[in-house]
Amino acid sequence: MVRQTASANGISVKAYAGTSGVLLAMNVTVDRRAGLLGFALKRVDGRNGRREWLLGALPFPHMTVPPGTPLRTNIAPIQKFRWSDYRVYPDTTYEYEVYPVYGTPEQPQLGEKVAIAIQTASTNAEHSILFNRAAAASQAFSRKFPEVETALNRARQAKEPPPPLPPDVLNWLSRGVLEQITGLLSQATDPTWAVDITIYEYELEAIAQAVFAAHSRGVILRVVYHAKPNDAQTEENEHTLASLPAAVKRARLTSAICHHKFMVLSRVEQGQRVPQTVLCGSTNFTHNGVYRQANVVHIVHRRDIAQDYLNLFEELFRGESPTATRQYINRVNPISLTQPLFAGFSPRSKYVDLNTFVELVKTAKRDVLFCTAFDIHDDLEKAFLGTAHDPILRYGLQNTRSKITGVHADRTADFTSTAMLSQGLEGFLKESTKGQKGNILIHTKLIIVDFTSDAPVVISGSHNFSSNASRSNDENFLIVRGESDVADCYGCELMRLYDHYRFRYRVKDAIAQGEAVQAPRLKPNDSWTDDYFTPGTLKMADRLCFAGQ
């Protein structure tokens, strides 16, 4: 998978492809801007050769369609210079035809197309990275499964427990995340394989069954789980693990939390484990983790990285104290920024990991993208914020509002925190977290530095970028340098979440301030391009940065 560019007659397109999304960045020369009504997008599906116009949701003012009606972009073009397609599948080639649209809203005229083909990321590559659909798919969920939506609403109104979601609904929400976890377990077929798991929340029955099935096949299995006295999560973990023999389980006793979610797959040769693969990321083995919260599963098919995780597992399985673990990590896991791929762990001393993250963010030359679930360290907040009117494009998404839910880009626009349209909006369905335990919508922990460059840096894992994650919790993270294919997997998904929640964030604020909010409509002329060509604006920075300029 390689980023692609194409151009013709003053129109250019750059394509980024992840596992479950393709991001198209358009640009036009100044002379082709005049009269531009937007872009019409057509896709050719490499799986079946089907050609279809991509759909938008905004009509021109003269259109009388019901609000929210999906409209083909050749009659209601996209009035943005960046657009993403999330109806794609891994390891598939898609061709896109991008047409500039001129004429009038009543009689749009398509200019000469720019064609570009790109292949989505493979789930069999060295890095296999998958994201679930999560609550960000709320509108699509409501339209795809209206009968389930009705049943959930009925239960909520009656203050009854939500009904179980049907298997096809769960599969759609998981988008392959569950299969990645259980699939790795299924690779261990007999006693010549070993699986070692360290987990914070161990509850989902489908995963527990897959773990038990591996043990029943004779796979050499060990599990380390979060534990502390009088702790509800510990009780849940031990209940779900009850069917496994005591010899294969270890309680990780800590006053903080054992926040890991990783699994090492090894071959057994002459009685010794030879690590093959590690599964890590942000996904707890729970219903929320797999189906509800935005999460990632990252599988690395590299023996050296799997060995790093296995070495840490051995420390935990031996029952070393958190203090001893910190000393071990300080000694054997110094953070390296010379390696293209580095696996890091905590707890460690003196915020070495956080200081590294801060310094990496400060090296940005083009952009910084990030996604956080909880409160982050003050120094990292400052690094994300940058300085007033600096040239770095900054897109941030937070699960809850904090001190940095303020400004990004050149401090002219807000960072975004998650929001649901609980009051609805013209053309949009009401949203809620019905059926979900808790209110976490974003659980992915992610930093991308210089995503749009040829040398991006990705930081991802269980680490919440907080003081506790550095000095107290058991955590892990990957630093991936210069791998644009990995960056594209994460960047395409982050922008899906960002664009989704930014709209809701702004609407929710407007409603809270008593403003009348209506569903937006397309501009009937080229005035929509003004901000994209005004120096100093977020939109102009976005246009140039994603287009690769």
PDB file of N, CA and C in Angstrom, residues 197-202 222-228 231 233-242 244-246 248-254 257-260 313 316-317 474:
ATOM      1  N   ILE A 197      -1.186 -14.103  27.639  1.00  0.00           N
ATOM      2  CA  ILE A 197      -2.124 -12.977  27.621  1.00  0.00           C
ATOM      3  C   ILE A 197      -1.960 -12.145  28.888  1.00  0.00           C
ATOM      4  N   THR A 198      -1.904 -10.836  28.733  1.00  0.00           N
ATOM      5  CA  THR A 198      -1.975  -9.910  29.872  1.00  0.00           C
ATOM      6  C   THR A 198      -3.128  -8.958  29.605  1.00  0.00           C
ATOM      7  N   ILE A 199      -4.077  -8.876  30.540  1.00  0.00           N
ATOM      8  CA  ILE A 199      -5.320  -8.171  30.238  1.00  0.00           C
ATOM      9  C   ILE A 199      -5.851  -7.427  31.472  1.00  0.00           C
ATOM     10  N   TYR A 200      -6.402  -6.249  31.202  1.00  0.00           N
ATOM     11  CA  TYR A 200      -7.026  -5.432  32.248  1.00  0.00           C
ATOM     12  C   TYR A 200      -8.464  -5.874  32.495  1.00  0.00           C
ATOM     13  N   GLU A 201      -9.273  -5.937  31.434  1.00  0.00           N
ATOM     14  CA  GLU A 201     -10.688  -6.304  31.566  1.00  0.00           C
ATOM     15  C   GLU A 201     -10.960  -7.546  30.719  1.00  0.00           C
ATOM     16  N   TYR A 202     -11.301  -8.628  31.385  1.00  0.00           N
ATOM     17  CA  TYR A 202     -11.485  -9.929  30.725  1.00  0.00           C
ATOM     18  C   TYR A 202     -12.918 -10.378  30.971  1.00  0.00           C
ATOM     19  N   ARG A 222      -0.960 -19.147  29.283  1.00  0.00           N
ATOM     20  CA  ARG A 222      -0.806 -18.429  30.544  1.00  0.00           C
ATOM     21  C   ARG A 222      -1.549 -17.097  30.443  1.00  0.00           C
ATOM     22  N   VAL A 223      -2.121 -16.671  31.572  1.00  0.00           N
ATOM     23  CA  VAL A 223      -2.866 -15.406  31.614  1.00  0.00           C
ATOM     24  C   VAL A 223      -2.467 -14.625  32.856  1.00  0.00           C
ATOM     25  N   VAL A 224      -2.122 -13.360  32.670  1.00  0.00           N
ATOM     26  CA  VAL A 224      -1.938 -12.413  33.777  1.00  0.00           C
ATOM     27  C   VAL A 224      -3.086 -11.415  33.709  1.00  0.00           C
ATOM     28  N   TYR A 225      -3.779 -11.206  34.827  1.00  0.00           N
ATOM     29  CA  TYR A 225      -4.938 -10.312  34.814  1.00  0.00           C
ATOM     30  C   TYR A 225      -4.853  -9.288  35.948  1.00  0.00           C
ATOM     31  N   HIS A 226      -5.458  -8.145  35.702  1.00  0.00           N
ATOM     32  CA  HIS A 226      -5.516  -7.078  36.699  1.00  0.00           C
ATOM     33  C   HIS A 226      -6.207  -7.583  37.960  1.00  0.00           C
ATOM     34  N   ALA A 227      -5.621  -7.242  39.111  1.00  0.00           N
ATOM     35  CA  ALA A 227      -6.228  -7.665  40.376  1.00  0.00           C
ATOM     36  C   ALA A 227      -5.831  -6.715  41.492  1.00  0.00           C
ATOM     37  N   LYS A 228      -6.776  -6.469  42.370  1.00  0.00           N
ATOM     38  CA  LYS A 228      -6.523  -5.744  43.612  1.00  0.00           C
ATOM     39  C   LYS A 228      -7.658  -6.090  44.570  1.00  0.00           C
ATOM     40  N   ASP A 231     -12.123  -5.174  44.506  1.00  0.00           N
ATOM     41  CA  ASP A 231     -12.195  -4.479  43.216  1.00  0.00           C
ATOM     42  C   ASP A 231     -13.171  -5.212  42.312  1.00  0.00           C
ATOM     43  N   GLN A 233     -13.666  -5.043  39.081  1.00  0.00           N
ATOM     44  CA  GLN A 233     -13.091  -5.580  37.856  1.00  0.00           C
ATOM     45  C   GLN A 233     -12.319  -6.872  38.128  1.00  0.00           C
ATOM     46  N   THR A 234     -11.643  -6.934  39.259  1.00  0.00           N
ATOM     47  CA  THR A 234     -10.943  -8.164  39.619  1.00  0.00           C
ATOM     48  C   THR A 234     -11.927  -9.313  39.758  1.00  0.00           C
ATOM     49  N   GLU A 235     -13.047  -9.057  40.410  1.00  0.00           N
ATOM     50  CA  GLU A 235     -14.061 -10.098  40.573  1.00  0.00           C
ATOM     51  C   GLU A 235     -14.583 -10.565  39.221  1.00  0.00           C
ATOM     52  N   GLU A 236     -14.796  -9.626  38.295  1.00  0.00           N
ATOM     53  CA  GLU A 236     -15.284  -9.989  36.965  1.00  0.00           C
ATOM     54  C   GLU A 236     -14.233 -10.807  36.216  1.00  0.00           C
ATOM     55  N   ASN A 237     -12.982 -10.393  36.303  1.00  0.00           N
ATOM     56  CA  ASN A 237     -11.912 -11.135  35.639  1.00  0.00           C
ATOM     57  C   ASN A 237     -11.834 -12.568  36.158  1.00  0.00           C
ATOM     58  N   GLU A 238     -11.868 -12.721  37.477  1.00  0.00           N
ATOM     59  CA  GLU A 238     -11.732 -14.051  38.061  1.00  0.00           C
ATOM     60  C   GLU A 238     -12.945 -14.925  37.762  1.00  0.00           C
ATOM     61  N   HIS A 239     -14.102 -14.305  37.679  1.00  0.00           N
ATOM     62  CA  HIS A 239     -15.300 -15.060  37.312  1.00  0.00           C
ATOM     63  C   HIS A 239     -15.181 -15.607  35.885  1.00  0.00           C
ATOM     64  N   THR A 240     -14.736 -14.768  34.952  1.00  0.00           N
ATOM     65  CA  THR A 240     -14.634 -15.193  33.551  1.00  0.00           C
ATOM     66  C   THR A 240     -13.509 -16.209  33.363  1.00  0.00           C
ATOM     67  N   LEU A 241     -12.475 -16.127  34.191  1.00  0.00           N
ATOM     68  CA  LEU A 241     -11.332 -17.035  34.080  1.00  0.00           C
ATOM     69  C   LEU A 241     -11.506 -18.320  34.886  1.00  0.00           C
ATOM     70  N   ALA A 242     -12.649 -18.484  35.520  1.00  0.00           N
ATOM     71  CA  ALA A 242     -12.831 -19.589  36.468  1.00  0.00           C
ATOM     72  C   ALA A 242     -12.626 -20.961  35.842  1.00  0.00           C
ATOM     73  N   LEU A 244     -10.438 -21.949  33.765  1.00  0.00           N
ATOM     74  CA  LEU A 244      -9.042 -22.282  33.504  1.00  0.00           C
ATOM     75  C   LEU A 244      -8.365 -22.734  34.795  1.00  0.00           C
ATOM     76  N   PRO A 245      -7.431 -23.700  34.724  1.00  0.00           N
ATOM     77  CA  PRO A 245      -6.743 -24.156  35.927  1.00  0.00           C
ATOM     78  C   PRO A 245      -5.920 -23.056  36.583  1.00  0.00           C
ATOM     79  N   ALA A 246      -5.786 -23.136  37.892  1.00  0.00           N
ATOM     80  CA  ALA A 246      -5.076 -22.102  38.637  1.00  0.00           C
ATOM     81  C   ALA A 246      -3.630 -21.960  38.191  1.00  0.00           C
ATOM     82  N   VAL A 248      -2.312 -21.785  35.348  1.00  0.00           N
ATOM     83  CA  VAL A 248      -2.062 -20.972  34.156  1.00  0.00           C
ATOM     84  C   VAL A 248      -2.449 -19.514  34.377  1.00  0.00           C
ATOM     85  N   LYS A 249      -2.915 -19.171  35.586  1.00  0.00           N
ATOM     86  CA  LYS A 249      -3.398 -17.812  35.852  1.00  0.00           C
ATOM     87  C   LYS A 249      -2.537 -17.153  36.918  1.00  0.00           C
ATOM     88  N   ARG A 250      -2.331 -15.847  36.748  1.00  0.00           N
ATOM     89  CA  ARG A 250      -1.649 -15.066  37.759  1.00  0.00           C
ATOM     90  C   ARG A 250      -2.384 -13.753  37.944  1.00  0.00           C
ATOM     91  N   ALA A 251      -2.704 -13.430  39.187  1.00  0.00           N
ATOM     92  CA  ALA A 251      -3.298 -12.133  39.507  1.00  0.00           C
ATOM     93  C   ALA A 251      -2.184 -11.100  39.592  1.00  0.00           C
ATOM     94  N   ARG A 252      -2.305 -10.024  38.835  1.00  0.00           N
ATOM     95  CA  ARG A 252      -1.328  -8.926  38.895  1.00  0.00           C
ATOM     96  C   ARG A 252      -1.787  -7.978  39.990  1.00  0.00           C
ATOM     97  N   LEU A 253      -1.253  -8.141  41.193  1.00  0.00           N
ATOM     98  CA  LEU A 253      -1.641  -7.336  42.335  1.00  0.00           C
ATOM     99  C   LEU A 253      -0.933  -5.991  42.275  1.00  0.00           C
ATOM    100  N   THR A 254      -1.703  -4.932  42.190  1.00  0.00           N
ATOM    101  CA  THR A 254      -1.144  -3.596  42.066  1.00  0.00           C
ATOM    102  C   THR A 254      -2.097  -2.594  42.689  1.00  0.00           C
ATOM    103  N   ILE A 257      -3.349   0.081  38.188  1.00  0.00           N
ATOM    104  CA  ILE A 257      -4.070  -0.887  37.350  1.00  0.00           C
ATOM    105  C   ILE A 257      -3.095  -1.558  36.395  1.00  0.00           C
ATOM    106  N   CYS A 258      -3.346  -2.820  36.163  1.00  0.00           N
ATOM    107  CA  CYS A 258      -2.642  -3.539  35.097  1.00  0.00           C
ATOM    108  C   CYS A 258      -3.437  -3.289  33.824  1.00  0.00           C
ATOM    109  N   HIS A 259      -3.024  -2.289  33.070  1.00  0.00           N
ATOM    110  CA  HIS A 259      -3.818  -1.748  31.972  1.00  0.00           C
ATOM    111  C   HIS A 259      -3.478  -2.374  30.623  1.00  0.00           C
ATOM    112  N   HIS A 260      -2.640  -3.396  30.599  1.00  0.00           N
ATOM    113  CA  HIS A 260      -2.262  -4.043  29.350  1.00  0.00           C
ATOM    114  C   HIS A 260      -3.462  -4.700  28.670  1.00  0.00           C
ATOM    115  N   PHE A 313       6.092 -10.097  29.897  1.00  0.00           N
ATOM    116  CA  PHE A 313       5.111 -11.041  30.432  1.00  0.00           C
ATOM    117  C   PHE A 313       5.752 -11.951  31.483  1.00  0.00           C
ATOM    118  N   LEU A 316       5.872 -10.315  34.777  1.00  0.00           N
ATOM    119  CA  LEU A 316       4.561 -10.222  35.406  1.00  0.00           C
ATOM    120  C   LEU A 316       4.092 -11.583  35.903  1.00  0.00           C
ATOM    121  N   PHE A 317       4.327 -12.626  35.116  1.00  0.00           N
ATOM    122  CA  PHE A 317       3.857 -13.954  35.500  1.00  0.00           C
ATOM    123  C   PHE A 317       4.616 -14.475  36.718  1.00  0.00           C
ATOM    124  N   ASP A 474       0.615  -0.518  34.703  1.00  0.00           N
ATOM    125  CA  ASP A 474       1.269  -1.394  33.733  1.00  0.00           C
ATOM    126  C   ASP A 474       0.723  -1.030  32.357  1.00  0.00           C
TER     127      ASP A 474
END
